[in-house]
Amino acid sequence: MARNKIRLGINIDHIATIKTNRKTSYPSLIEAVKIAEDSGADLITVHLREDRRHIQDQDLKDIRSVSQNLNLEMALTEEMLGICLQTKPNFCCIVPERREELTTEGGLDISGMTKSKFNFLKEAINAMSKNNIVPSLFIDPDIRQIDSTLESGAKCIELHTGTYSDATDLDHREMEMSRLKSAAEYASDNKIRVHAGHGLNLSNLSKVCRITQIEEVNIGHSVVADSIFKGLKRAVQDFRSALDND
Ligand code: PXP
C-alpha cells in the first residue's frame, strides 16, 4: 500500500536570527513564509523562545497572518500558553527549553514531571484542543515518554531525531534508528500520530522517512544553511522532492 505523502514543516527561526541579531526589518519573514509555502512546505514552524533569541512576538503575529498552516513550538509556561491561545496556530509543539542551550537539546521529560507540571500540561493540551489547535509533545524515542503522553491526553508526538542525526558511528546510528522505529510503532499502535524532527538534512532524511508511521517532518537548520548557496526556494524544493521521491 502506498504511504501518504509526508508533510514538510519548514522552520524559519534561523532566518529570524539574522533579522533579530542586527535589529533590522530584513530579511522579511513574511517573504520567507510565502517562498517556503510556494516551494512545497506544508506548514511553517517557528519557536517563540522565552529569551526571544530569534522569533519576536510581532514576528509571530506577522507569520500567523500570512501562513496557511502554522506550527508554534514553545515551552510549557503560562506566558506561552496565553500567546498560543491568542495566536491560534494550527499545531503547537511543546518543547523543553533551557536558556544556555544552542538549540532544543533532548525531548520533554514527561515521565519525570512534577505532579503540578504534569497537571499544567494536561490543562494546556485541553485548552489547545478546545481552540482547534493540535497539540504535540516533542519527546525522545522512549516508550516511557509515550506512555506518559498517553496519560496526558495528547494524541500527537514529535520524535526527537537529533541523536540519530548526530551519530557518526554506524552502530550508534543504527541503534538510534531502531529506537525511532520502535517508538513510532508503539505510538501508532496506541493511536498517537507521529512527527519527527531535529538535525534532519538531505543526507539523513530518507531513512527516517522509511518509518511508515511518520506523517510529518520539521526541518530548520539544514534548509536555511542550504539556502545560503541555492536560495530558499530551491532549498525547500529539494526537501520536497526528497520526501516525495523516497
Ligand atoms: N523540531 C523541534 C521540536 C525543534 O525544536 C527543532 C529546532 O528548533 C526542529 C524540529 C528543527 O531542528 P533543526 O533546526 O535541527 O532542523
PDB file of C-alpha atoms and ligand atoms in Angstrom:
ATOM      1  CA  MET A   1       0.000   0.000   0.000  1.00  0.00           C
ATOM      2  CA  ALA A   2       1.378   3.415  -0.953  1.00  0.00           C
ATOM      3  CA  ARG A   3       2.083   5.585   2.070  1.00  0.00           C
ATOM      4  CA  ASN A   4       0.604   9.055   2.367  1.00  0.00           C
ATOM      5  CA  LYS A   5       2.770  11.988   1.439  1.00  0.00           C
ATOM      6  CA  ILE A   6       4.870  13.137   4.403  1.00  0.00           C
ATOM      7  CA  ARG A   7       4.088  16.713   5.406  1.00  0.00           C
ATOM      8  CA  LEU A   8       7.047  19.073   5.268  1.00  0.00           C
ATOM      9  CA  GLY A   9       7.332  21.661   8.037  1.00  0.00           C
ATOM     10  CA  ILE A  10       9.896  24.367   7.370  1.00  0.00           C
ATOM     11  CA  ASN A  11      11.296  26.030  10.471  1.00  0.00           C
ATOM     12  CA  ILE A  12      12.278  29.636   9.760  1.00  0.00           C
ATOM     13  CA  ASP A  13      13.825  30.506  13.146  1.00  0.00           C
ATOM     14  CA  HIS A  14      17.292  30.888  11.640  1.00  0.00           C
ATOM     15  CA  ILE A  15      16.026  33.498   9.193  1.00  0.00           C
ATOM     16  CA  ALA A  16      14.648  35.398  12.187  1.00  0.00           C
ATOM     17  CA  THR A  17      18.064  35.078  13.877  1.00  0.00           C
ATOM     18  CA  ILE A  18      19.653  37.156  11.107  1.00  0.00           C
ATOM     19  CA  LYS A  19      16.973  39.829  11.457  1.00  0.00           C
ATOM     20  CA  THR A  20      16.984  39.888  15.268  1.00  0.00           C
ATOM     21  CA  ASN A  21      20.762  39.883  15.704  1.00  0.00           C
ATOM     22  CA  ARG A  22      21.143  43.079  13.697  1.00  0.00           C
ATOM     23  CA  LYS A  23      17.798  44.584  14.765  1.00  0.00           C
ATOM     24  CA  THR A  24      16.859  45.186  11.113  1.00  0.00           C
ATOM     25  CA  SER A  25      13.498  44.823   9.399  1.00  0.00           C
ATOM     26  CA  TYR A  26      15.017  42.322   6.933  1.00  0.00           C
ATOM     27  CA  PRO A  27      15.177  39.538   5.896  1.00  0.00           C
ATOM     28  CA  SER A  28      11.379  39.536   5.699  1.00  0.00           C
ATOM     29  CA  LEU A  29       9.810  36.593   7.475  1.00  0.00           C
ATOM     30  CA  ILE A  30       6.591  37.177   5.559  1.00  0.00           C
ATOM     31  CA  GLU A  31       8.513  36.723   2.312  1.00  0.00           C
ATOM     32  CA  ALA A  32      10.153  33.606   3.752  1.00  0.00           C
ATOM     33  CA  VAL A  33       6.732  32.109   4.561  1.00  0.00           C
ATOM     34  CA  LYS A  34       5.469  32.816   1.041  1.00  0.00           C
ATOM     35  CA  ILE A  35       8.542  31.347  -0.662  1.00  0.00           C
ATOM     36  CA  ALA A  36       8.540  28.254   1.584  1.00  0.00           C
ATOM     37  CA  GLU A  37       4.833  27.622   1.007  1.00  0.00           C
ATOM     38  CA  ASP A  38       5.098  28.173  -2.763  1.00  0.00           C
ATOM     39  CA  SER A  39       8.053  25.776  -2.881  1.00  0.00           C
ATOM     40  CA  GLY A  40       6.342  22.838  -1.222  1.00  0.00           C
ATOM     41  CA  ALA A  41       6.232  23.451   2.544  1.00  0.00           C
ATOM     42  CA  ASP A  42       3.011  22.127   4.063  1.00  0.00           C
ATOM     43  CA  LEU A  43       3.488  24.116   7.217  1.00  0.00           C
ATOM     44  CA  ILE A  44       5.638  26.830   8.683  1.00  0.00           C
ATOM     45  CA  THR A  45       7.239  26.143  12.039  1.00  0.00           C
ATOM     46  CA  VAL A  46       8.549  28.756  14.464  1.00  0.00           C
ATOM     47  CA  HIS A  47       9.816  28.537  18.006  1.00  0.00           C
ATOM     48  CA  LEU A  48       8.963  31.552  20.151  1.00  0.00           C
ATOM     49  CA  ARG A  49      11.585  31.142  22.857  1.00  0.00           C
ATOM     50  CA  GLU A  50      11.279  32.654  26.302  1.00  0.00           C
ATOM     51  CA  ASP A  51      14.576  34.509  25.682  1.00  0.00           C
ATOM     52  CA  ARG A  52      13.260  35.755  22.259  1.00  0.00           C
ATOM     53  CA  ARG A  53      16.615  34.997  20.693  1.00  0.00           C
ATOM     54  CA  HIS A  54      15.166  34.720  17.187  1.00  0.00           C
ATOM     55  CA  ILE A  55      11.387  34.963  16.614  1.00  0.00           C
ATOM     56  CA  GLN A  56       9.829  38.043  18.272  1.00  0.00           C
ATOM     57  CA  ASP A  57       6.204  38.439  19.362  1.00  0.00           C
ATOM     58  CA  GLN A  58       5.444  40.732  16.400  1.00  0.00           C
ATOM     59  CA  ASP A  59       7.100  38.238  14.012  1.00  0.00           C
ATOM     60  CA  LEU A  60       4.734  35.562  15.269  1.00  0.00           C
ATOM     61  CA  LYS A  61       1.719  37.798  14.591  1.00  0.00           C
ATOM     62  CA  ASP A  62       3.009  38.645  11.099  1.00  0.00           C
ATOM     63  CA  ILE A  63       3.708  35.000  10.305  1.00  0.00           C
ATOM     64  CA  ARG A  64       0.281  33.933  11.577  1.00  0.00           C
ATOM     65  CA  SER A  65      -1.368  36.487   9.314  1.00  0.00           C
ATOM     66  CA  VAL A  66       0.181  35.028   6.148  1.00  0.00           C
ATOM     67  CA  SER A  67       0.818  31.335   6.811  1.00  0.00           C
ATOM     68  CA  GLN A  68      -1.689  28.718   5.694  1.00  0.00           C
ATOM     69  CA  ASN A  69      -0.626  26.234   8.341  1.00  0.00           C
ATOM     70  CA  LEU A  70       1.366  27.323  11.361  1.00  0.00           C
ATOM     71  CA  ASN A  71       3.144  25.107  13.872  1.00  0.00           C
ATOM     72  CA  LEU A  72       4.195  27.000  17.012  1.00  0.00           C
ATOM     73  CA  GLU A  73       6.940  25.432  19.112  1.00  0.00           C
ATOM     74  CA  MET A  74       7.029  26.663  22.688  1.00  0.00           C
ATOM     75  CA  ALA A  75       7.949  25.868  26.257  1.00  0.00           C
ATOM     76  CA  LEU A  76       5.282  24.788  28.726  1.00  0.00           C
ATOM     77  CA  THR A  77       4.705  28.054  30.589  1.00  0.00           C
ATOM     78  CA  GLU A  78       1.674  30.213  31.447  1.00  0.00           C
ATOM     79  CA  GLU A  79       3.027  33.029  29.267  1.00  0.00           C
ATOM     80  CA  MET A  80       3.490  30.783  26.218  1.00  0.00           C
ATOM     81  CA  LEU A  81       0.120  29.101  26.643  1.00  0.00           C
ATOM     82  CA  GLY A  82      -1.525  32.548  26.674  1.00  0.00           C
ATOM     83  CA  ILE A  83       0.312  33.574  23.494  1.00  0.00           C
ATOM     84  CA  CYS A  84      -0.589  30.273  21.837  1.00  0.00           C
ATOM     85  CA  LEU A  85      -4.305  30.606  22.592  1.00  0.00           C
ATOM     86  CA  GLN A  86      -4.270  34.168  21.295  1.00  0.00           C
ATOM     87  CA  THR A  87      -2.285  33.384  18.138  1.00  0.00           C
ATOM     88  CA  LYS A  88      -4.227  30.217  17.333  1.00  0.00           C
ATOM     89  CA  PRO A  89      -1.611  28.294  15.354  1.00  0.00           C
ATOM     90  CA  ASN A  90      -2.876  25.144  13.627  1.00  0.00           C
ATOM     91  CA  PHE A  91      -0.424  22.999  15.606  1.00  0.00           C
ATOM     92  CA  CYS A  92       1.512  23.577  18.799  1.00  0.00           C
ATOM     93  CA  CYS A  93       4.561  21.504  19.668  1.00  0.00           C
ATOM     94  CA  ILE A  94       5.550  21.703  23.330  1.00  0.00           C
ATOM     95  CA  VAL A  95       9.329  21.545  23.743  1.00  0.00           C
ATOM     96  CA  PRO A  96      11.742  21.724  26.673  1.00  0.00           C
ATOM     97  CA  GLU A  97      13.768  24.919  26.932  1.00  0.00           C
ATOM     98  CA  ARG A  98      16.997  25.786  28.667  1.00  0.00           C
ATOM     99  CA  ARG A  99      18.421  29.284  28.471  1.00  0.00           C
ATOM    100  CA  GLU A 100      22.001  28.333  27.657  1.00  0.00           C
ATOM    101  CA  GLU A 101      21.257  25.710  25.018  1.00  0.00           C
ATOM    102  CA  LEU A 102      22.285  26.168  21.370  1.00  0.00           C
ATOM    103  CA  THR A 103      19.027  24.625  20.172  1.00  0.00           C
ATOM    104  CA  THR A 104      16.365  22.336  21.669  1.00  0.00           C
ATOM    105  CA  GLU A 105      18.517  19.646  23.244  1.00  0.00           C
ATOM    106  CA  GLY A 106      16.624  16.455  24.065  1.00  0.00           C
ATOM    107  CA  GLY A 107      12.907  15.888  24.352  1.00  0.00           C
ATOM    108  CA  LEU A 108      10.436  16.724  27.103  1.00  0.00           C
ATOM    109  CA  ASP A 109      10.781  14.539  30.174  1.00  0.00           C
ATOM    110  CA  ILE A 110       7.066  13.972  30.667  1.00  0.00           C
ATOM    111  CA  SER A 111       7.515  10.919  32.889  1.00  0.00           C
ATOM    112  CA  GLY A 112       9.802  12.956  35.159  1.00  0.00           C
ATOM    113  CA  MET A 113       7.471  15.965  35.506  1.00  0.00           C
ATOM    114  CA  THR A 114       6.268  17.012  38.928  1.00  0.00           C
ATOM    115  CA  LYS A 115       2.581  16.413  39.525  1.00  0.00           C
ATOM    116  CA  SER A 116       1.791  20.116  39.208  1.00  0.00           C
ATOM    117  CA  LYS A 117       3.748  20.485  35.951  1.00  0.00           C
ATOM    118  CA  PHE A 118       2.020  17.387  34.571  1.00  0.00           C
ATOM    119  CA  ASN A 119      -1.380  18.801  35.549  1.00  0.00           C
ATOM    120  CA  PHE A 120      -0.494  22.040  33.796  1.00  0.00           C
ATOM    121  CA  LEU A 121       0.490  20.025  30.705  1.00  0.00           C
ATOM    122  CA  LYS A 122      -2.930  18.350  30.726  1.00  0.00           C
ATOM    123  CA  GLU A 123      -4.618  21.746  31.118  1.00  0.00           C
ATOM    124  CA  ALA A 124      -2.613  23.154  28.209  1.00  0.00           C
ATOM    125  CA  ILE A 125      -3.474  20.183  25.972  1.00  0.00           C
ATOM    126  CA  ASN A 126      -7.122  20.562  26.865  1.00  0.00           C
ATOM    127  CA  ALA A 127      -7.194  24.312  26.242  1.00  0.00           C
ATOM    128  CA  MET A 128      -5.440  23.956  22.880  1.00  0.00           C
ATOM    129  CA  SER A 129      -7.753  21.169  21.735  1.00  0.00           C
ATOM    130  CA  LYS A 130     -10.812  23.272  22.653  1.00  0.00           C
ATOM    131  CA  ASN A 131      -9.382  26.049  20.477  1.00  0.00           C
ATOM    132  CA  ASN A 132      -8.812  23.768  17.459  1.00  0.00           C
ATOM    133  CA  ILE A 133      -5.055  23.782  17.954  1.00  0.00           C
ATOM    134  CA  VAL A 134      -3.494  20.331  17.622  1.00  0.00           C
ATOM    135  CA  PRO A 135      -1.009  19.829  20.469  1.00  0.00           C
ATOM    136  CA  SER A 136       2.040  17.633  20.076  1.00  0.00           C
ATOM    137  CA  LEU A 137       4.803  16.745  22.506  1.00  0.00           C
ATOM    138  CA  PHE A 138       8.462  16.742  21.473  1.00  0.00           C
ATOM    139  CA  ILE A 139       9.953  13.621  23.060  1.00  0.00           C
ATOM    140  CA  ASP A 140      12.892  11.281  22.767  1.00  0.00           C
ATOM    141  CA  PRO A 141      12.129   7.890  21.196  1.00  0.00           C
ATOM    142  CA  ASP A 142      11.450   6.309  24.566  1.00  0.00           C
ATOM    143  CA  ILE A 143       8.474   4.064  25.387  1.00  0.00           C
ATOM    144  CA  ARG A 144       8.121   5.549  28.903  1.00  0.00           C
ATOM    145  CA  GLN A 145       7.647   9.006  27.415  1.00  0.00           C
ATOM    146  CA  ILE A 146       4.988   7.656  25.049  1.00  0.00           C
ATOM    147  CA  ASP A 147       3.151   6.056  27.971  1.00  0.00           C
ATOM    148  CA  SER A 148       3.207   9.430  29.736  1.00  0.00           C
ATOM    149  CA  THR A 149       1.995  11.112  26.531  1.00  0.00           C
ATOM    150  CA  LEU A 150      -0.990   8.753  26.571  1.00  0.00           C
ATOM    151  CA  GLU A 151      -1.736   9.747  30.167  1.00  0.00           C
ATOM    152  CA  SER A 152      -1.508  13.439  29.280  1.00  0.00           C
ATOM    153  CA  GLY A 153      -4.273  13.168  26.689  1.00  0.00           C
ATOM    154  CA  ALA A 154      -2.075  14.338  23.779  1.00  0.00           C
ATOM    155  CA  LYS A 155      -2.700  12.478  20.533  1.00  0.00           C
ATOM    156  CA  CYS A 156       0.444  13.514  18.706  1.00  0.00           C
ATOM    157  CA  ILE A 157       4.205  13.409  19.306  1.00  0.00           C
ATOM    158  CA  GLU A 158       7.238  14.732  17.509  1.00  0.00           C
ATOM    159  CA  LEU A 159      10.105  12.277  17.879  1.00  0.00           C
ATOM    160  CA  HIS A 160      13.475  13.900  18.520  1.00  0.00           C
ATOM    161  CA  THR A 161      15.751  12.731  15.716  1.00  0.00           C
ATOM    162  CA  GLY A 162      18.780  14.706  16.939  1.00  0.00           C
ATOM    163  CA  THR A 163      20.670  11.785  18.476  1.00  0.00           C
ATOM    164  CA  TYR A 164      20.162   9.730  15.305  1.00  0.00           C
ATOM    165  CA  SER A 165      21.251  12.674  13.135  1.00  0.00           C
ATOM    166  CA  ASP A 166      24.352  13.434  15.201  1.00  0.00           C
ATOM    167  CA  ALA A 167      25.557   9.823  15.464  1.00  0.00           C
ATOM    168  CA  THR A 168      28.776   9.470  13.476  1.00  0.00           C
ATOM    169  CA  ASP A 169      29.435   5.857  14.363  1.00  0.00           C
ATOM    170  CA  LEU A 170      27.454   3.413  12.186  1.00  0.00           C
ATOM    171  CA  ASP A 171      26.450   1.086  15.055  1.00  0.00           C
ATOM    172  CA  HIS A 172      25.252   4.029  17.119  1.00  0.00           C
ATOM    173  CA  ARG A 173      23.290   5.383  14.190  1.00  0.00           C
ATOM    174  CA  GLU A 174      21.608   2.012  13.587  1.00  0.00           C
ATOM    175  CA  MET A 175      20.764   1.692  17.247  1.00  0.00           C
ATOM    176  CA  GLU A 176      19.171   5.156  17.209  1.00  0.00           C
ATOM    177  CA  MET A 177      17.246   4.280  14.047  1.00  0.00           C
ATOM    178  CA  SER A 178      15.870   1.191  15.708  1.00  0.00           C
ATOM    179  CA  ARG A 179      14.809   3.250  18.770  1.00  0.00           C
ATOM    180  CA  LEU A 180      12.975   5.655  16.438  1.00  0.00           C
ATOM    181  CA  LYS A 181      11.241   2.767  14.636  1.00  0.00           C
ATOM    182  CA  SER A 182      10.124   1.053  17.846  1.00  0.00           C
ATOM    183  CA  ALA A 183       8.867   4.313  19.319  1.00  0.00           C
ATOM    184  CA  ALA A 184       6.950   5.187  16.136  1.00  0.00           C
ATOM    185  CA  GLU A 185       5.353   1.717  16.028  1.00  0.00           C
ATOM    186  CA  TYR A 186       4.421   1.802  19.713  1.00  0.00           C
ATOM    187  CA  ALA A 187       2.914   5.281  19.414  1.00  0.00           C
ATOM    188  CA  SER A 188       0.928   4.405  16.320  1.00  0.00           C
ATOM    189  CA  ASP A 189      -0.344   1.148  17.892  1.00  0.00           C
ATOM    190  CA  ASN A 190      -1.649   3.381  20.680  1.00  0.00           C
ATOM    191  CA  LYS A 191      -3.332   5.770  18.228  1.00  0.00           C
ATOM    192  CA  ILE A 192      -0.790   8.540  18.653  1.00  0.00           C
ATOM    193  CA  ARG A 193       0.244  10.373  15.495  1.00  0.00           C
ATOM    194  CA  VAL A 194       3.941  10.621  14.832  1.00  0.00           C
ATOM    195  CA  HIS A 195       6.005  13.552  13.585  1.00  0.00           C
ATOM    196  CA  ALA A 196       9.810  13.792  13.600  1.00  0.00           C
ATOM    197  CA  GLY A 197      12.436  16.482  13.630  1.00  0.00           C
ATOM    198  CA  HIS A 198      15.821  17.825  14.630  1.00  0.00           C
ATOM    199  CA  GLY A 199      19.099  17.612  12.775  1.00  0.00           C
ATOM    200  CA  LEU A 200      17.487  16.292   9.590  1.00  0.00           C
ATOM    201  CA  ASN A 201      19.163  17.077   6.277  1.00  0.00           C
ATOM    202  CA  LEU A 202      19.171  15.827   2.692  1.00  0.00           C
ATOM    203  CA  SER A 203      21.618  13.049   3.597  1.00  0.00           C
ATOM    204  CA  ASN A 204      19.921  11.543   6.620  1.00  0.00           C
ATOM    205  CA  LEU A 205      16.257  12.188   5.815  1.00  0.00           C
ATOM    206  CA  SER A 206      15.465   9.188   3.628  1.00  0.00           C
ATOM    207  CA  LYS A 207      15.979   6.558   6.352  1.00  0.00           C
ATOM    208  CA  VAL A 208      13.720   8.480   8.732  1.00  0.00           C
ATOM    209  CA  CYS A 209      11.059   8.696   6.039  1.00  0.00           C
ATOM    210  CA  ARG A 210      11.042   4.930   5.657  1.00  0.00           C
ATOM    211  CA  ILE A 211       9.493   4.720   9.119  1.00  0.00           C
ATOM    212  CA  THR A 212       5.963   4.333   7.813  1.00  0.00           C
ATOM    213  CA  GLN A 213       4.235   5.833  10.864  1.00  0.00           C
ATOM    214  CA  ILE A 214       5.921   9.230  10.410  1.00  0.00           C
ATOM    215  CA  GLU A 215       3.444  11.701   8.934  1.00  0.00           C
ATOM    216  CA  GLU A 216       5.408  14.938   9.209  1.00  0.00           C
ATOM    217  CA  VAL A 217       8.985  16.178   9.477  1.00  0.00           C
ATOM    218  CA  ASN A 218      10.143  19.577  10.721  1.00  0.00           C
ATOM    219  CA  ILE A 219      13.379  20.916   9.309  1.00  0.00           C
ATOM    220  CA  GLY A 220      15.141  24.204  10.029  1.00  0.00           C
ATOM    221  CA  HIS A 221      18.911  24.403  10.282  1.00  0.00           C
ATOM    222  CA  SER A 222      19.827  22.484   7.150  1.00  0.00           C
ATOM    223  CA  VAL A 223      17.236  24.112   4.918  1.00  0.00           C
ATOM    224  CA  VAL A 224      18.343  27.617   5.913  1.00  0.00           C
ATOM    225  CA  ALA A 225      22.010  26.594   5.594  1.00  0.00           C
ATOM    226  CA  ASP A 226      21.365  25.179   2.094  1.00  0.00           C
ATOM    227  CA  SER A 227      19.522  28.326   1.099  1.00  0.00           C
ATOM    228  CA  ILE A 228      22.694  30.409   1.532  1.00  0.00           C
ATOM    229  CA  PHE A 229      24.057  28.769  -1.597  1.00  0.00           C
ATOM    230  CA  LYS A 230      20.981  27.815  -3.580  1.00  0.00           C
ATOM    231  CA  GLY A 231      18.267  30.180  -2.342  1.00  0.00           C
ATOM    232  CA  LEU A 232      15.305  29.378  -0.101  1.00  0.00           C
ATOM    233  CA  LYS A 233      13.040  28.360  -2.974  1.00  0.00           C
ATOM    234  CA  ARG A 234      15.401  25.682  -4.287  1.00  0.00           C
ATOM    235  CA  ALA A 235      16.363  24.533  -0.784  1.00  0.00           C
ATOM    236  CA  VAL A 236      12.721  23.872   0.134  1.00  0.00           C
ATOM    237  CA  GLN A 237      12.013  22.291  -3.268  1.00  0.00           C
ATOM    238  CA  ASP A 238      14.898  19.864  -2.757  1.00  0.00           C
ATOM    239  CA  PHE A 239      13.464  18.706   0.588  1.00  0.00           C
ATOM    240  CA  ARG A 240      10.029  18.386  -1.002  1.00  0.00           C
ATOM    241  CA  SER A 241      11.467  16.195  -3.780  1.00  0.00           C
ATOM    242  CA  ALA A 242      13.454  14.134  -1.275  1.00  0.00           C
ATOM    243  CA  LEU A 243      10.226  13.379   0.605  1.00  0.00           C
ATOM    244  CA  ASP A 244       8.087  12.738  -2.471  1.00  0.00           C
ATOM    245  CA  ASN A 245      10.590  10.562  -4.308  1.00  0.00           C
ATOM    246  CA  ASP A 246      11.611   8.377  -1.406  1.00  0.00           C
TER     247      ASP A 246
HETATM  248  N1  PXP B   1      11.545  20.121  15.843  1.00  0.00           N
HETATM  249  C1  PXP B   1      11.687  20.747  17.031  1.00  0.00           C
HETATM  250  C2  PXP B   1      10.691  20.447  18.102  1.00  0.00           C
HETATM  251  C3  PXP B   1      12.708  21.689  17.243  1.00  0.00           C
HETATM  252  O1  PXP B   1      12.822  22.302  18.443  1.00  0.00           O
HETATM  253  C4  PXP B   1      13.577  21.992  16.181  1.00  0.00           C
HETATM  254  C5  PXP B   1      14.644  23.035  16.377  1.00  0.00           C
HETATM  255  O2  PXP B   1      14.042  24.267  16.578  1.00  0.00           O
HETATM  256  C6  PXP B   1      13.385  21.329  14.957  1.00  0.00           C
HETATM  257  C7  PXP B   1      12.384  20.375  14.816  1.00  0.00           C
HETATM  258  C8  PXP B   1      14.242  21.617  13.769  1.00  0.00           C
HETATM  259  O3  PXP B   1      15.544  21.177  14.010  1.00  0.00           O
HETATM  260  P1  PXP B   1      16.707  21.595  13.013  1.00  0.00           P
HETATM  261  O4  PXP B   1      16.824  23.085  13.072  1.00  0.00           O
HETATM  262  O5  PXP B   1      17.896  20.875  13.537  1.00  0.00           O
HETATM  263  O6  PXP B   1      16.288  21.117  11.640  1.00  0.00           O
END
